[in-house]
Structures are given as C-alpha cells and as structure tokens.
Amino acid sequence: MSVTGVLELWWTVPAAVALLGYGMSLAGLTRTQRAVWVTARIVEVGRLAHGDSRQGGIPVTVAFRNPVTGAESRLANTGKHGDSVEEAWVGRELAVRHPRGRPDLFRIVVPVAGRRSGRGGPDCAVALLLVGLVIHAIVLWGYPWALLGFGALVTAAAAASRDIRDARARDARLASGAAVPARVVAVTKDVYTDADGDEFVSHTPVIAFTTTEGTDVTVLAEHGVTDPAGSLGRELTVHYCPADPTVYTPDRAADRRSNRRTVAAIVVLLVLGSASTATGALTLWWRTR
C-alpha cells in the first residue's frame, strides 16, 4: 500500500468510528448512557497502610439507592470499581454508574463533566481524524500545510482548554479558604519498570486533616510535600476550600506558582499556534500569487 493509501486509511477509519460513536450517543445507546447513574455517599473511609500501593486510591465504602426499587446498596470500592478516590470523607457525594440490575458492578466516576454523554471515544476519533487530514495535506501539498494545519489545531486546543479558567478558579477558592493543621499518616510506595528494564519508585504522602467544620478528611497528596519518601509523621498546614475540600494544597505558594505556569503555558500555545497558522496561510497565499 502506498503512503497516500495508508494516510487515507488513517483518517477514514477515525471518521467511521466518530460517526458510529456520535450516532450511538444521539440514540442513547452508549454504555454510559444505558447505565444507571446514581449519587452515592461515602459512609466509611478506610486507611492506607504505610508502604501500600496508591493504585486503588483511598479505600471507601459507598452507599446508594436503586432509583426504581429504593433498595440501598453499601459496597466497598476495593477491586476494579472505576476511578480511584483520592480525597475522602464521610458524607462526600460521588457519581456512580452500574449496569441495570447489577449494583455490585458499580463504577465510581470522578470527575463527571462530559462523561455521561458517551462522546469521549468519538471526540478522540475526531482528534485523530484532524491530525490525519493535516498530515495527508502535508504529504500532498507541502510544508506550509504543516504550519497552517498544526498551528490551527494547537490554537483550537488551547482556546478550548479549561486550564486557565480552572487555575484561576482554584486560586480564588484557596485564597478565600481556610488553613488547618494536618499530618502525614502514611506514604504509599509504587515500583515501576520502564522500557529499558530500569525500576523507579514513586512515593505519595497520605495526609489527614480536620476541617473547621469538624469533618475528617484523608487525601492522597501528589504535590506540595517535599521529600515525600521521608514525610511520614510530618506536621503540615493544609489550605483548603470549605465548600469543596477536594480543592486543597499543603503548599500555597507552590500552588500559586503552578497555576501561573499553567496560565503561561496556555498563553504560549495560543501565541505559537496563531503565529504558525498565520505563517502557513501567508506562505500559501504567496505561493499562489
């Protein structure tokens, strides 16, 4: 098969997948749409022992009711039950979905935004389709299409990103939040092997704190704790949003710097994408003169 034939297959297959996926979503036939969605509440928070893996998240027991029968299910999230819970407290509400009639096969969904429509797969297929079309155009018509096509894609992706809004909202929520004492009660340990067979170890502190309202919160803190491997028993100050304790940080200054870097990165992508698009368009215009 020629290079052109391979490229045609590349963007033809994602196009078919996208059409099928969007069609199923509109018809309400995707797995997530056919599932039963309920709001669960954490009724028990377990403990991660020092040295445990963080892969399963914080062990919790959730309770939710069958919307048809009203029967309550109380089930633990041990094993493969969807997304891991990394911030837990008794009373926290979580979105849960399960096949009809099988609440034991529940899956925790965090976050929920955009995940109930069943359009995640088709959206990815569209992204692959656009990349394929740009590469195909480059092969057929030359490098200006690389500047124009990929510049346009980068600009669109940066413009559609919620990162700037999320970073600013997080900063505002923490700025008006509260600060309470906290303690590292455990440190998880995970060993990974890369493609060369080399092992590296990842440590994640487990932090416990009590809000000013008296709620005991346990979190897996990926950021904000220096020397995580040796942090067991360390006393900290946690800044958190009273309306949503999932928004927290053990290092307010570092969190602000991270938010500024996020905003700067998106701005840079917008500038570079726009410049690339404009350069490609001007180059094509010049060639046609």
PDB file of C-alpha atoms in Angstrom:
ATOM      1  CA  MET A   1       0.000   0.000   0.000  1.00  0.00           C
ATOM      2  CA  SER A   2       1.313   3.494  -0.892  1.00  0.00           C
ATOM      3  CA  VAL A   3       1.943   6.229   1.654  1.00  0.00           C
ATOM      4  CA  THR A   4      -1.133   8.073   0.365  1.00  0.00           C
ATOM      5  CA  GLY A   5      -3.221   4.931   0.777  1.00  0.00           C
ATOM      6  CA  VAL A   6      -2.034   4.485   4.360  1.00  0.00           C
ATOM      7  CA  LEU A   7      -2.888   8.112   5.155  1.00  0.00           C
ATOM      8  CA  GLU A   8      -6.334   7.762   3.594  1.00  0.00           C
ATOM      9  CA  LEU A   9      -6.939   4.706   5.791  1.00  0.00           C
ATOM     10  CA  TRP A  10      -5.649   6.649   8.795  1.00  0.00           C
ATOM     11  CA  TRP A  11      -8.257   9.371   8.532  1.00  0.00           C
ATOM     12  CA  THR A  12     -11.015   7.210   7.043  1.00  0.00           C
ATOM     13  CA  VAL A  13     -11.103   4.785   9.989  1.00  0.00           C
ATOM     14  CA  PRO A  14     -11.346   7.528  12.668  1.00  0.00           C
ATOM     15  CA  ALA A  15     -14.081   9.198  10.605  1.00  0.00           C
ATOM     16  CA  ALA A  16     -16.112   5.980  10.619  1.00  0.00           C
ATOM     17  CA  VAL A  17     -15.516   5.479  14.350  1.00  0.00           C
ATOM     18  CA  ALA A  18     -16.566   9.069  15.070  1.00  0.00           C
ATOM     19  CA  LEU A  19     -19.758   8.794  13.012  1.00  0.00           C
ATOM     20  CA  LEU A  20     -20.677   5.499  14.673  1.00  0.00           C
ATOM     21  CA  GLY A  21     -19.920   6.863  18.137  1.00  0.00           C
ATOM     22  CA  TYR A  22     -21.887  10.086  17.690  1.00  0.00           C
ATOM     23  CA  GLY A  23     -24.769   8.139  16.180  1.00  0.00           C
ATOM     24  CA  MET A  24     -24.889   5.833  19.202  1.00  0.00           C
ATOM     25  CA  SER A  25     -24.647   8.819  21.543  1.00  0.00           C
ATOM     26  CA  LEU A  26     -27.559  10.595  19.845  1.00  0.00           C
ATOM     27  CA  ALA A  27     -29.587   7.386  20.054  1.00  0.00           C
ATOM     28  CA  GLY A  28     -28.695   6.948  23.730  1.00  0.00           C
ATOM     29  CA  LEU A  29     -27.101   3.553  23.091  1.00  0.00           C
ATOM     30  CA  THR A  30     -23.606   4.008  24.542  1.00  0.00           C
ATOM     31  CA  ARG A  31     -22.646   2.001  27.606  1.00  0.00           C
ATOM     32  CA  THR A  32     -22.527   5.062  29.841  1.00  0.00           C
ATOM     33  CA  GLN A  33     -25.959   6.211  28.657  1.00  0.00           C
ATOM     34  CA  ARG A  34     -27.556   2.794  29.160  1.00  0.00           C
ATOM     35  CA  ALA A  35     -26.113   2.506  32.659  1.00  0.00           C
ATOM     36  CA  VAL A  36     -27.946   3.529  35.821  1.00  0.00           C
ATOM     37  CA  TRP A  37     -26.475   6.726  37.241  1.00  0.00           C
ATOM     38  CA  VAL A  38     -26.938   7.485  40.927  1.00  0.00           C
ATOM     39  CA  THR A  39     -25.421   9.722  43.568  1.00  0.00           C
ATOM     40  CA  ALA A  40     -23.534   7.736  46.178  1.00  0.00           C
ATOM     41  CA  ARG A  41     -22.342   8.889  49.568  1.00  0.00           C
ATOM     42  CA  ILE A  42     -19.198   7.767  51.364  1.00  0.00           C
ATOM     43  CA  VAL A  43     -20.251   6.126  54.626  1.00  0.00           C
ATOM     44  CA  GLU A  44     -16.886   4.745  55.701  1.00  0.00           C
ATOM     45  CA  VAL A  45     -13.285   5.725  54.999  1.00  0.00           C
ATOM     46  CA  GLY A  46     -10.612   3.055  55.304  1.00  0.00           C
ATOM     47  CA  ARG A  47      -6.910   3.535  55.866  1.00  0.00           C
ATOM     48  CA  LEU A  48      -3.958   3.085  53.555  1.00  0.00           C
ATOM     49  CA  ALA A  49      -1.121   1.442  55.440  1.00  0.00           C
ATOM     50  CA  HIS A  50       2.401   2.812  55.163  1.00  0.00           C
ATOM     51  CA  GLY A  51       4.040   1.259  52.099  1.00  0.00           C
ATOM     52  CA  ASP A  52       0.785   0.252  50.379  1.00  0.00           C
ATOM     53  CA  SER A  53       0.246   0.935  46.681  1.00  0.00           C
ATOM     54  CA  ARG A  54      -1.720   4.020  45.774  1.00  0.00           C
ATOM     55  CA  GLN A  55      -3.195   2.407  42.675  1.00  0.00           C
ATOM     56  CA  GLY A  56      -6.581   1.653  44.228  1.00  0.00           C
ATOM     57  CA  GLY A  57      -6.863   5.055  45.870  1.00  0.00           C
ATOM     58  CA  ILE A  58      -8.302   5.506  49.346  1.00  0.00           C
ATOM     59  CA  PRO A  59     -10.488   2.547  50.377  1.00  0.00           C
ATOM     60  CA  VAL A  60     -14.040   3.698  50.983  1.00  0.00           C
ATOM     61  CA  THR A  61     -17.485   2.209  51.398  1.00  0.00           C
ATOM     62  CA  VAL A  62     -20.233   3.953  49.456  1.00  0.00           C
ATOM     63  CA  ALA A  63     -23.999   3.793  49.866  1.00  0.00           C
ATOM     64  CA  PHE A  64     -26.535   4.462  47.120  1.00  0.00           C
ATOM     65  CA  ARG A  65     -30.160   3.631  46.419  1.00  0.00           C
ATOM     66  CA  ASN A  66     -31.708   1.882  43.455  1.00  0.00           C
ATOM     67  CA  PRO A  67     -33.808   4.610  41.780  1.00  0.00           C
ATOM     68  CA  VAL A  68     -36.510   2.040  40.898  1.00  0.00           C
ATOM     69  CA  THR A  69     -36.810  -0.174  43.983  1.00  0.00           C
ATOM     70  CA  GLY A  70     -35.384   2.208  46.560  1.00  0.00           C
ATOM     71  CA  ALA A  71     -33.175  -0.580  47.943  1.00  0.00           C
ATOM     72  CA  GLU A  72     -29.890   0.666  49.393  1.00  0.00           C
ATOM     73  CA  SER A  73     -26.543  -0.858  48.481  1.00  0.00           C
ATOM     74  CA  ARG A  74     -23.456  -0.485  50.655  1.00  0.00           C
ATOM     75  CA  LEU A  75     -20.351  -1.548  48.765  1.00  0.00           C
ATOM     76  CA  ALA A  76     -16.595  -1.122  49.092  1.00  0.00           C
ATOM     77  CA  ASN A  77     -14.515   0.221  46.233  1.00  0.00           C
ATOM     78  CA  THR A  78     -11.841  -2.455  46.630  1.00  0.00           C
ATOM     79  CA  GLY A  79     -11.003  -4.049  43.305  1.00  0.00           C
ATOM     80  CA  LYS A  80     -11.870  -2.565  39.930  1.00  0.00           C
ATOM     81  CA  HIS A  81     -14.690  -0.168  40.637  1.00  0.00           C
ATOM     82  CA  GLY A  82     -13.971   2.788  38.393  1.00  0.00           C
ATOM     83  CA  ASP A  83     -11.911   5.822  39.290  1.00  0.00           C
ATOM     84  CA  SER A  84      -9.842   5.845  42.453  1.00  0.00           C
ATOM     85  CA  VAL A  85     -10.900   8.126  45.287  1.00  0.00           C
ATOM     86  CA  GLU A  86      -8.042  10.439  46.228  1.00  0.00           C
ATOM     87  CA  GLU A  87      -9.929  12.745  48.618  1.00  0.00           C
ATOM     88  CA  ALA A  88     -12.288  11.071  51.037  1.00  0.00           C
ATOM     89  CA  TRP A  89     -14.500  11.975  53.962  1.00  0.00           C
ATOM     90  CA  VAL A  90     -17.709  10.546  55.380  1.00  0.00           C
ATOM     91  CA  GLY A  91     -20.604  12.240  53.639  1.00  0.00           C
ATOM     92  CA  ARG A  92     -18.804  13.089  50.398  1.00  0.00           C
ATOM     93  CA  GLU A  93     -21.057  12.559  47.397  1.00  0.00           C
ATOM     94  CA  LEU A  94     -19.781  10.742  44.325  1.00  0.00           C
ATOM     95  CA  ALA A  95     -21.285   9.882  40.964  1.00  0.00           C
ATOM     96  CA  VAL A  96     -21.717   6.133  40.454  1.00  0.00           C
ATOM     97  CA  ARG A  97     -22.919   4.172  37.452  1.00  0.00           C
ATOM     98  CA  HIS A  98     -23.753   0.486  37.156  1.00  0.00           C
ATOM     99  CA  PRO A  99     -25.488  -1.866  34.698  1.00  0.00           C
ATOM    100  CA  ARG A 100     -29.224  -2.171  35.222  1.00  0.00           C
ATOM    101  CA  GLY A 101     -29.942  -4.693  37.939  1.00  0.00           C
ATOM    102  CA  ARG A 102     -26.258  -5.088  38.894  1.00  0.00           C
ATOM    103  CA  PRO A 103     -25.336  -2.518  41.545  1.00  0.00           C
ATOM    104  CA  ASP A 104     -22.443  -4.794  42.578  1.00  0.00           C
ATOM    105  CA  LEU A 105     -20.744  -3.856  39.300  1.00  0.00           C
ATOM    106  CA  PHE A 106     -20.762  -0.170  40.203  1.00  0.00           C
ATOM    107  CA  ARG A 107     -18.102   2.222  38.948  1.00  0.00           C
ATOM    108  CA  ILE A 108     -17.148   5.478  40.633  1.00  0.00           C
ATOM    109  CA  VAL A 109     -16.857   8.343  38.142  1.00  0.00           C
ATOM    110  CA  VAL A 110     -14.589  11.272  39.088  1.00  0.00           C
ATOM    111  CA  PRO A 111     -14.964  13.827  37.586  1.00  0.00           C
ATOM    112  CA  VAL A 112     -18.378  13.561  35.949  1.00  0.00           C
ATOM    113  CA  ALA A 113     -18.237  16.507  33.499  1.00  0.00           C
ATOM    114  CA  GLY A 114     -18.585  15.296  29.913  1.00  0.00           C
ATOM    115  CA  ARG A 115     -18.588  11.605  30.820  1.00  0.00           C
ATOM    116  CA  ARG A 116     -22.310  10.847  30.783  1.00  0.00           C
ATOM    117  CA  SER A 117     -22.818  11.567  27.098  1.00  0.00           C
ATOM    118  CA  GLY A 118     -20.719   8.694  25.765  1.00  0.00           C
ATOM    119  CA  ARG A 119     -18.894  11.043  23.392  1.00  0.00           C
ATOM    120  CA  GLY A 120     -15.405  10.551  24.791  1.00  0.00           C
ATOM    121  CA  GLY A 121     -14.436   7.912  22.206  1.00  0.00           C
ATOM    122  CA  PRO A 122     -15.861   9.795  19.204  1.00  0.00           C
ATOM    123  CA  ASP A 123     -14.167  13.003  20.340  1.00  0.00           C
ATOM    124  CA  CYS A 124     -10.799  11.203  20.393  1.00  0.00           C
ATOM    125  CA  ALA A 125     -11.536   9.784  16.945  1.00  0.00           C
ATOM    126  CA  VAL A 126     -12.215  13.309  15.640  1.00  0.00           C
ATOM    127  CA  ALA A 127      -8.860  14.469  17.030  1.00  0.00           C
ATOM    128  CA  LEU A 128      -7.101  11.610  15.215  1.00  0.00           C
ATOM    129  CA  LEU A 129      -9.091  12.423  12.083  1.00  0.00           C
ATOM    130  CA  LEU A 130      -7.932  16.032  12.095  1.00  0.00           C
ATOM    131  CA  VAL A 131      -4.303  15.039  12.656  1.00  0.00           C
ATOM    132  CA  GLY A 132      -4.577  12.543   9.803  1.00  0.00           C
ATOM    133  CA  LEU A 133      -6.054  15.154   7.471  1.00  0.00           C
ATOM    134  CA  VAL A 134      -3.260  17.603   8.252  1.00  0.00           C
ATOM    135  CA  ILE A 135      -0.528  15.012   7.651  1.00  0.00           C
ATOM    136  CA  HIS A 136      -2.238  13.965   4.428  1.00  0.00           C
ATOM    137  CA  ALA A 137      -2.304  17.599   3.292  1.00  0.00           C
ATOM    138  CA  ILE A 138       1.409  17.958   4.106  1.00  0.00           C
ATOM    139  CA  VAL A 139       2.288  14.893   2.003  1.00  0.00           C
ATOM    140  CA  LEU A 140       0.189  16.104  -0.919  1.00  0.00           C
ATOM    141  CA  TRP A 141       0.842  19.870  -0.863  1.00  0.00           C
ATOM    142  CA  GLY A 142       3.976  20.548   1.174  1.00  0.00           C
ATOM    143  CA  TYR A 143       5.253  22.035   4.414  1.00  0.00           C
ATOM    144  CA  PRO A 144       3.066  25.197   4.532  1.00  0.00           C
ATOM    145  CA  TRP A 145       0.195  22.919   5.457  1.00  0.00           C
ATOM    146  CA  ALA A 146       2.170  21.761   8.495  1.00  0.00           C
ATOM    147  CA  LEU A 147       2.337  25.351   9.713  1.00  0.00           C
ATOM    148  CA  LEU A 148      -1.278  26.055   8.844  1.00  0.00           C
ATOM    149  CA  GLY A 149      -2.820  22.752   9.931  1.00  0.00           C
ATOM    150  CA  PHE A 150      -0.955  22.034  13.147  1.00  0.00           C
ATOM    151  CA  GLY A 151      -0.972  25.726  14.061  1.00  0.00           C
ATOM    152  CA  ALA A 152      -4.757  25.769  13.738  1.00  0.00           C
ATOM    153  CA  LEU A 153      -5.098  22.564  15.788  1.00  0.00           C
ATOM    154  CA  VAL A 154      -2.848  23.869  18.577  1.00  0.00           C
ATOM    155  CA  THR A 155      -4.698  27.198  18.633  1.00  0.00           C
ATOM    156  CA  ALA A 156      -8.096  25.493  18.776  1.00  0.00           C
ATOM    157  CA  ALA A 157      -6.985  23.104  21.518  1.00  0.00           C
ATOM    158  CA  ALA A 158      -5.538  25.924  23.623  1.00  0.00           C
ATOM    159  CA  ALA A 159      -8.612  28.107  23.114  1.00  0.00           C
ATOM    160  CA  ALA A 160     -10.944  25.260  24.098  1.00  0.00           C
ATOM    161  CA  SER A 161      -8.889  24.308  27.158  1.00  0.00           C
ATOM    162  CA  ARG A 162     -10.400  24.989  30.577  1.00  0.00           C
ATOM    163  CA  ASP A 163      -6.966  25.107  32.205  1.00  0.00           C
ATOM    164  CA  ILE A 164      -6.800  28.894  32.561  1.00  0.00           C
ATOM    165  CA  ARG A 165     -10.314  29.136  33.999  1.00  0.00           C
ATOM    166  CA  ASP A 166      -9.689  26.194  36.316  1.00  0.00           C
ATOM    167  CA  ALA A 167      -6.357  27.584  37.526  1.00  0.00           C
ATOM    168  CA  ARG A 168      -7.861  30.996  38.271  1.00  0.00           C
ATOM    169  CA  ALA A 169     -10.916  29.477  39.954  1.00  0.00           C
ATOM    170  CA  ARG A 170      -8.706  27.241  42.093  1.00  0.00           C
ATOM    171  CA  ASP A 171      -6.537  30.168  43.122  1.00  0.00           C
ATOM    172  CA  ALA A 172      -9.599  32.214  44.072  1.00  0.00           C
ATOM    173  CA  ARG A 173     -11.159  29.377  46.072  1.00  0.00           C
ATOM    174  CA  LEU A 174      -7.959  28.729  48.019  1.00  0.00           C
ATOM    175  CA  ALA A 175      -7.396  32.459  48.606  1.00  0.00           C
ATOM    176  CA  SER A 176     -10.770  32.679  50.371  1.00  0.00           C
ATOM    177  CA  GLY A 177     -10.387  29.290  52.055  1.00  0.00           C
ATOM    178  CA  ALA A 178      -9.199  28.105  55.442  1.00  0.00           C
ATOM    179  CA  ALA A 179      -5.936  26.738  56.845  1.00  0.00           C
ATOM    180  CA  VAL A 180      -5.810  23.852  59.324  1.00  0.00           C
ATOM    181  CA  PRO A 181      -3.091  21.615  60.795  1.00  0.00           C
ATOM    182  CA  ALA A 182      -2.519  18.277  59.077  1.00  0.00           C
ATOM    183  CA  ARG A 183      -0.321  15.225  59.381  1.00  0.00           C
ATOM    184  CA  VAL A 184       1.198  12.680  57.010  1.00  0.00           C
ATOM    185  CA  VAL A 185      -0.248   9.402  58.297  1.00  0.00           C
ATOM    186  CA  ALA A 186       1.221   7.088  55.648  1.00  0.00           C
ATOM    187  CA  VAL A 187       3.330   7.130  52.483  1.00  0.00           C
ATOM    188  CA  THR A 188       2.382   4.878  49.597  1.00  0.00           C
ATOM    189  CA  LYS A 189       5.028   3.142  47.508  1.00  0.00           C
ATOM    190  CA  ASP A 190       4.768   2.032  43.888  1.00  0.00           C
ATOM    191  CA  VAL A 191       7.559   0.488  41.829  1.00  0.00           C
ATOM    192  CA  TYR A 192       7.513   0.949  38.051  1.00  0.00           C
ATOM    193  CA  THR A 193       9.690  -0.504  35.318  1.00  0.00           C
ATOM    194  CA  ASP A 194      10.460   1.491  32.172  1.00  0.00           C
ATOM    195  CA  ALA A 195      11.075   0.183  28.651  1.00  0.00           C
ATOM    196  CA  ASP A 196      14.785  -0.350  29.422  1.00  0.00           C
ATOM    197  CA  GLY A 197      14.025  -2.520  32.427  1.00  0.00           C
ATOM    198  CA  ASP A 198      15.082   0.148  34.948  1.00  0.00           C
ATOM    199  CA  GLU A 199      12.988   0.443  38.096  1.00  0.00           C
ATOM    200  CA  PHE A 200      11.929   3.665  39.735  1.00  0.00           C
ATOM    201  CA  VAL A 201       9.920   4.197  42.890  1.00  0.00           C
ATOM    202  CA  SER A 202       7.067   6.644  43.410  1.00  0.00           C
ATOM    203  CA  HIS A 203       6.004   7.772  46.888  1.00  0.00           C
ATOM    204  CA  THR A 204       2.759   9.598  47.660  1.00  0.00           C
ATOM    205  CA  PRO A 205       2.002  11.015  51.128  1.00  0.00           C
ATOM    206  CA  VAL A 206      -1.386  10.279  52.689  1.00  0.00           C
ATOM    207  CA  ILE A 207      -2.472  13.382  54.597  1.00  0.00           C
ATOM    208  CA  ALA A 208      -5.194  13.575  57.229  1.00  0.00           C
ATOM    209  CA  PHE A 209      -6.737  16.830  58.440  1.00  0.00           C
ATOM    210  CA  THR A 210      -9.914  18.033  60.110  1.00  0.00           C
ATOM    211  CA  THR A 211     -11.825  20.942  58.614  1.00  0.00           C
ATOM    212  CA  THR A 212     -13.019  23.863  60.693  1.00  0.00           C
ATOM    213  CA  GLU A 213     -16.486  22.283  60.442  1.00  0.00           C
ATOM    214  CA  GLY A 214     -15.186  19.117  62.126  1.00  0.00           C
ATOM    215  CA  THR A 215     -15.030  16.854  59.063  1.00  0.00           C
ATOM    216  CA  ASP A 216     -12.148  14.365  58.987  1.00  0.00           C
ATOM    217  CA  VAL A 217     -10.576  14.358  55.513  1.00  0.00           C
ATOM    218  CA  THR A 218      -7.999  11.964  54.069  1.00  0.00           C
ATOM    219  CA  VAL A 219      -6.181  12.821  50.829  1.00  0.00           C
ATOM    220  CA  LEU A 220      -3.501  11.390  48.568  1.00  0.00           C
ATOM    221  CA  ALA A 221      -1.211  14.381  48.028  1.00  0.00           C
ATOM    222  CA  GLU A 222       0.682  14.131  44.755  1.00  0.00           C
ATOM    223  CA  HIS A 223       2.076  17.653  45.061  1.00  0.00           C
ATOM    224  CA  GLY A 224       3.093  20.108  47.731  1.00  0.00           C
ATOM    225  CA  VAL A 225       5.068  17.843  50.083  1.00  0.00           C
ATOM    226  CA  THR A 226       8.865  17.991  49.893  1.00  0.00           C
ATOM    227  CA  ASP A 227      10.787  14.716  50.233  1.00  0.00           C
ATOM    228  CA  PRO A 228       7.608  12.592  50.113  1.00  0.00           C
ATOM    229  CA  ALA A 229       9.521   9.353  50.790  1.00  0.00           C
ATOM    230  CA  GLY A 230      10.629  10.641  54.194  1.00  0.00           C
ATOM    231  CA  SER A 231       7.491  12.573  55.118  1.00  0.00           C
ATOM    232  CA  LEU A 232       5.794  10.000  57.394  1.00  0.00           C
ATOM    233  CA  GLY A 233       4.603  11.701  60.577  1.00  0.00           C
ATOM    234  CA  ARG A 234       5.342  15.208  59.327  1.00  0.00           C
ATOM    235  CA  GLU A 235       3.138  18.016  60.621  1.00  0.00           C
ATOM    236  CA  LEU A 236       1.793  20.324  57.906  1.00  0.00           C
ATOM    237  CA  THR A 237      -0.632  23.167  57.307  1.00  0.00           C
ATOM    238  CA  VAL A 238      -3.245  22.450  54.670  1.00  0.00           C
ATOM    239  CA  HIS A 239      -5.116  25.225  52.866  1.00  0.00           C
ATOM    240  CA  TYR A 240      -8.494  24.088  51.551  1.00  0.00           C
ATOM    241  CA  CYS A 241     -11.795  25.352  50.183  1.00  0.00           C
ATOM    242  CA  PRO A 242     -14.541  24.880  52.823  1.00  0.00           C
ATOM    243  CA  ALA A 243     -17.185  24.351  50.120  1.00  0.00           C
ATOM    244  CA  ASP A 244     -15.102  21.622  48.464  1.00  0.00           C
ATOM    245  CA  PRO A 245     -12.218  20.016  50.398  1.00  0.00           C
ATOM    246  CA  THR A 246     -11.030  18.299  47.200  1.00  0.00           C
ATOM    247  CA  VAL A 247      -9.513  21.719  46.446  1.00  0.00           C
ATOM    248  CA  TYR A 248      -6.555  21.817  48.854  1.00  0.00           C
ATOM    249  CA  THR A 249      -2.809  22.283  48.980  1.00  0.00           C
ATOM    250  CA  PRO A 250      -0.081  21.699  51.595  1.00  0.00           C
ATOM    251  CA  ASP A 251       1.998  24.468  49.950  1.00  0.00           C
ATOM    252  CA  ARG A 252       0.018  27.578  48.998  1.00  0.00           C
ATOM    253  CA  ALA A 253       2.969  29.386  47.414  1.00  0.00           C
ATOM    254  CA  ALA A 254       3.894  26.403  45.230  1.00  0.00           C
ATOM    255  CA  ASP A 255       0.260  26.028  44.216  1.00  0.00           C
ATOM    256  CA  ARG A 256       0.121  29.658  43.073  1.00  0.00           C
ATOM    257  CA  ARG A 257       3.307  29.176  41.069  1.00  0.00           C
ATOM    258  CA  SER A 258       1.855  26.065  39.451  1.00  0.00           C
ATOM    259  CA  ASN A 259      -1.311  27.960  38.492  1.00  0.00           C
ATOM    260  CA  ARG A 260       0.761  30.759  36.958  1.00  0.00           C
ATOM    261  CA  ARG A 261       2.777  28.225  34.953  1.00  0.00           C
ATOM    262  CA  THR A 262      -0.459  26.662  33.696  1.00  0.00           C
ATOM    263  CA  VAL A 263      -1.790  30.018  32.519  1.00  0.00           C
ATOM    264  CA  ALA A 264       1.555  30.892  30.909  1.00  0.00           C
ATOM    265  CA  ALA A 265       1.726  27.553  29.073  1.00  0.00           C
ATOM    266  CA  ILE A 266      -1.730  28.018  27.529  1.00  0.00           C
ATOM    267  CA  VAL A 267      -0.905  31.591  26.506  1.00  0.00           C
ATOM    268  CA  VAL A 268       2.332  30.399  24.869  1.00  0.00           C
ATOM    269  CA  LEU A 269       0.422  27.716  22.963  1.00  0.00           C
ATOM    270  CA  LEU A 270      -2.101  30.302  21.774  1.00  0.00           C
ATOM    271  CA  VAL A 271       0.649  32.627  20.577  1.00  0.00           C
ATOM    272  CA  LEU A 272       2.697  29.904  18.879  1.00  0.00           C
ATOM    273  CA  GLY A 273      -0.387  28.295  17.315  1.00  0.00           C
ATOM    274  CA  SER A 274      -1.661  31.609  15.990  1.00  0.00           C
ATOM    275  CA  ALA A 275       1.773  32.560  14.641  1.00  0.00           C
ATOM    276  CA  SER A 276       2.142  29.187  12.943  1.00  0.00           C
ATOM    277  CA  THR A 277      -1.313  29.430  11.387  1.00  0.00           C
ATOM    278  CA  ALA A 278      -0.686  32.941  10.116  1.00  0.00           C
ATOM    279  CA  THR A 279       2.714  31.976   8.711  1.00  0.00           C
ATOM    280  CA  GLY A 280       1.271  28.966   6.912  1.00  0.00           C
ATOM    281  CA  ALA A 281      -1.600  30.991   5.468  1.00  0.00           C
ATOM    282  CA  LEU A 282       0.768  33.736   4.260  1.00  0.00           C
ATOM    283  CA  THR A 283       3.105  31.166   2.715  1.00  0.00           C
ATOM    284  CA  LEU A 284       0.249  29.550   0.816  1.00  0.00           C
ATOM    285  CA  TRP A 285      -1.006  32.961  -0.323  1.00  0.00           C
ATOM    286  CA  TRP A 286       2.469  33.875  -1.511  1.00  0.00           C
ATOM    287  CA  ARG A 287       2.762  30.639  -3.497  1.00  0.00           C
ATOM    288  CA  THR A 288      -0.481  31.321  -5.320  1.00  0.00           C
ATOM    289  CA  ARG A 289       0.492  34.803  -6.447  1.00  0.00           C
TER     290      ARG A 289
END
